[in-house]
XYZ file of N, CA and C in Angstrom:
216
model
N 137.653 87.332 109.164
C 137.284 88.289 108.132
C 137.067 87.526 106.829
N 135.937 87.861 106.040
C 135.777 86.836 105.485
C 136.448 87.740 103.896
N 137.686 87.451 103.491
C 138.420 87.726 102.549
C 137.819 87.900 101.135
N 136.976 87.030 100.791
C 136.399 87.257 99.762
C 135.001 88.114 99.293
N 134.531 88.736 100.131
C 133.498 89.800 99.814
C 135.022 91.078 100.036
N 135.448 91.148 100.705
C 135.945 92.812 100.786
C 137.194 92.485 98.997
N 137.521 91.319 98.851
C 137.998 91.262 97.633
C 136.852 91.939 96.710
N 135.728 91.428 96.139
C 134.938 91.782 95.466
C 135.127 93.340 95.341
N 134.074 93.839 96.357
C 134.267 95.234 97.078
C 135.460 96.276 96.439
N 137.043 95.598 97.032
C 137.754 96.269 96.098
C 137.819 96.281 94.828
N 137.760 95.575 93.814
C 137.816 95.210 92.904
C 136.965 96.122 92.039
N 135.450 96.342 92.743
C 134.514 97.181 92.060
C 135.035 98.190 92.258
N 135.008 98.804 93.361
C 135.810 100.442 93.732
C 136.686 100.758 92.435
N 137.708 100.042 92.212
C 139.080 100.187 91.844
C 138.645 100.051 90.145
N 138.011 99.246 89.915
C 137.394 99.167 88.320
C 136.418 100.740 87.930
N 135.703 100.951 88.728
C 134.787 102.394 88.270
C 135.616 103.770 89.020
N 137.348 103.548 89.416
C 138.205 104.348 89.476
C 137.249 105.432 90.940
N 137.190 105.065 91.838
C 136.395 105.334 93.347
C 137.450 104.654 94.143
N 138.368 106.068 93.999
C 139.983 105.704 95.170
C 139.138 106.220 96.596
N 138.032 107.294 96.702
C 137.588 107.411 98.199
C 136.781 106.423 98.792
N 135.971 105.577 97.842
C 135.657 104.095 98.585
C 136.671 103.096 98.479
N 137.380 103.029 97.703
C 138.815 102.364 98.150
C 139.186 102.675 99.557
N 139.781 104.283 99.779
C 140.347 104.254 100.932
C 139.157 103.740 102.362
N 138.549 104.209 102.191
C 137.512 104.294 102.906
C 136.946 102.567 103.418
N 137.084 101.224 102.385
C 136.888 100.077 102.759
C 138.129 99.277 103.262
N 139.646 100.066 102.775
C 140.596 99.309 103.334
C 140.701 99.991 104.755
N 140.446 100.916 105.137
C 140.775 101.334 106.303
C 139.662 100.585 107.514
N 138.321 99.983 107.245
C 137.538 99.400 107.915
C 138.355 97.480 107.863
N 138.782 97.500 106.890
C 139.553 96.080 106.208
C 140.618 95.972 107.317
N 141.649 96.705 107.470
C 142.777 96.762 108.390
C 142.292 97.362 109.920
N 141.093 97.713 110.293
C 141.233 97.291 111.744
C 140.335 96.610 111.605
N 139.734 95.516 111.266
C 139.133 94.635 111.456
C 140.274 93.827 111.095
N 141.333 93.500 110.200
C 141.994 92.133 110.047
C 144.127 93.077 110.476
N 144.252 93.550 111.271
C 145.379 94.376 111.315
C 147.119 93.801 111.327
N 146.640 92.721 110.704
C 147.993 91.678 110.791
C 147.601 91.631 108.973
N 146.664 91.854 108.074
C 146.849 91.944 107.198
C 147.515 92.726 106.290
N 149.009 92.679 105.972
C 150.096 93.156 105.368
C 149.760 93.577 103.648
N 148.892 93.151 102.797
C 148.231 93.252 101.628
C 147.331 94.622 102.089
N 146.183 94.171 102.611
C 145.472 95.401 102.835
C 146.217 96.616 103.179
N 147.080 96.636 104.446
C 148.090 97.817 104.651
C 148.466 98.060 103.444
N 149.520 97.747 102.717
C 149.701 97.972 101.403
C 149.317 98.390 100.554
N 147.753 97.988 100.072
C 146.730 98.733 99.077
C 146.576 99.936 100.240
N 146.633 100.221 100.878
C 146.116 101.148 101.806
C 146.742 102.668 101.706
N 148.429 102.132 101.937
C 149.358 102.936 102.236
C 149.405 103.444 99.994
N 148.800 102.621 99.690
C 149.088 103.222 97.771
C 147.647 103.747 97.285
N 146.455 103.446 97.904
C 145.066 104.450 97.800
C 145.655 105.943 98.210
N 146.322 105.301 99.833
C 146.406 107.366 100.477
C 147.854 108.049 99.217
N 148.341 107.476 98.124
C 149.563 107.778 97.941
C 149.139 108.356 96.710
N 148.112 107.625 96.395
C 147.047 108.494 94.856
C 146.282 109.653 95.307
N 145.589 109.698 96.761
C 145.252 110.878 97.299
C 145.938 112.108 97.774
N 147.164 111.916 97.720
C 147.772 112.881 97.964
C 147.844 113.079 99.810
N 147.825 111.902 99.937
C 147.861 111.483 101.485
C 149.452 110.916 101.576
N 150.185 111.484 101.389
C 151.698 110.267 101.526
C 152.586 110.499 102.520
N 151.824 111.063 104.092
C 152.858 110.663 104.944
C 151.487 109.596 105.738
N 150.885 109.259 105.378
C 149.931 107.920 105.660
C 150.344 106.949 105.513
N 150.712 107.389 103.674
C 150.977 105.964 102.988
C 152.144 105.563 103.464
N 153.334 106.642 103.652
C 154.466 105.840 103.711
C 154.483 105.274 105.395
N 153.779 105.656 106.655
C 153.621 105.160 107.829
C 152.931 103.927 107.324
N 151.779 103.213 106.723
C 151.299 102.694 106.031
C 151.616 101.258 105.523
N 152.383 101.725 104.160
C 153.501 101.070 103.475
C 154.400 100.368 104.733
N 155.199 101.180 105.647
C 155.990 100.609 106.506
C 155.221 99.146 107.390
N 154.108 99.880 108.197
C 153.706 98.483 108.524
C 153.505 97.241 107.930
N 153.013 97.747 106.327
C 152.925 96.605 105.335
C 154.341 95.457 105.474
N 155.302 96.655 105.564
C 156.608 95.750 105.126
C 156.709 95.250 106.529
N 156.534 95.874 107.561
C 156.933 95.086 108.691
C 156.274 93.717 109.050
N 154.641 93.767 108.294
C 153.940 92.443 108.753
C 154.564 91.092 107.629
N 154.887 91.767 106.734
C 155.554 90.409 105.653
C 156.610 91.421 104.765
N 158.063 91.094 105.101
C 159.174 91.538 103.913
C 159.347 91.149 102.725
N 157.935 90.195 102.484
C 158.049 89.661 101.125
C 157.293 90.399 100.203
N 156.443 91.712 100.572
C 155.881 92.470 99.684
C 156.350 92.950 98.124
N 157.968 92.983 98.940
C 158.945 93.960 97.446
C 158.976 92.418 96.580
N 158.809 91.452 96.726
C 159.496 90.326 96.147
C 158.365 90.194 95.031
């Protein structure tokens, strides 16, 4: 997965405040890269601004399960 275009990508979303192409590119982001613990993360906190939060917190959990160093 090539990390640095879907960086971009978010970055624009998230700057012109477009949380439904947010959700919408991390969720193509995490099953294409699903060991990625960051993406889960932004993922599980897009659905948590949508008013999606038993996503986020199923979500969030995998985040923490792929790396416990998230909270750090």
């Amino acid at each position: 997965v090539n990390i640095g275009w879907w960086q971009t990508a978010l970055q624009i979303y998230a700057q012109n405040n477009r949380p439904d192409r947010l959700y919408s590119l991390l969720q193509q982001l995490v099953e294409r890269d699903p060991k990625n613990a960051v993406a889960w993360f932004n993922l599980a906190a897009v659905e948590c601004s949508l008013n999606k939060t038993n996503d986020g917190a199923v979500h969030l959990e995998r985040a923490l399960k792929l790396d416990g160093n998230l909270t750090q």
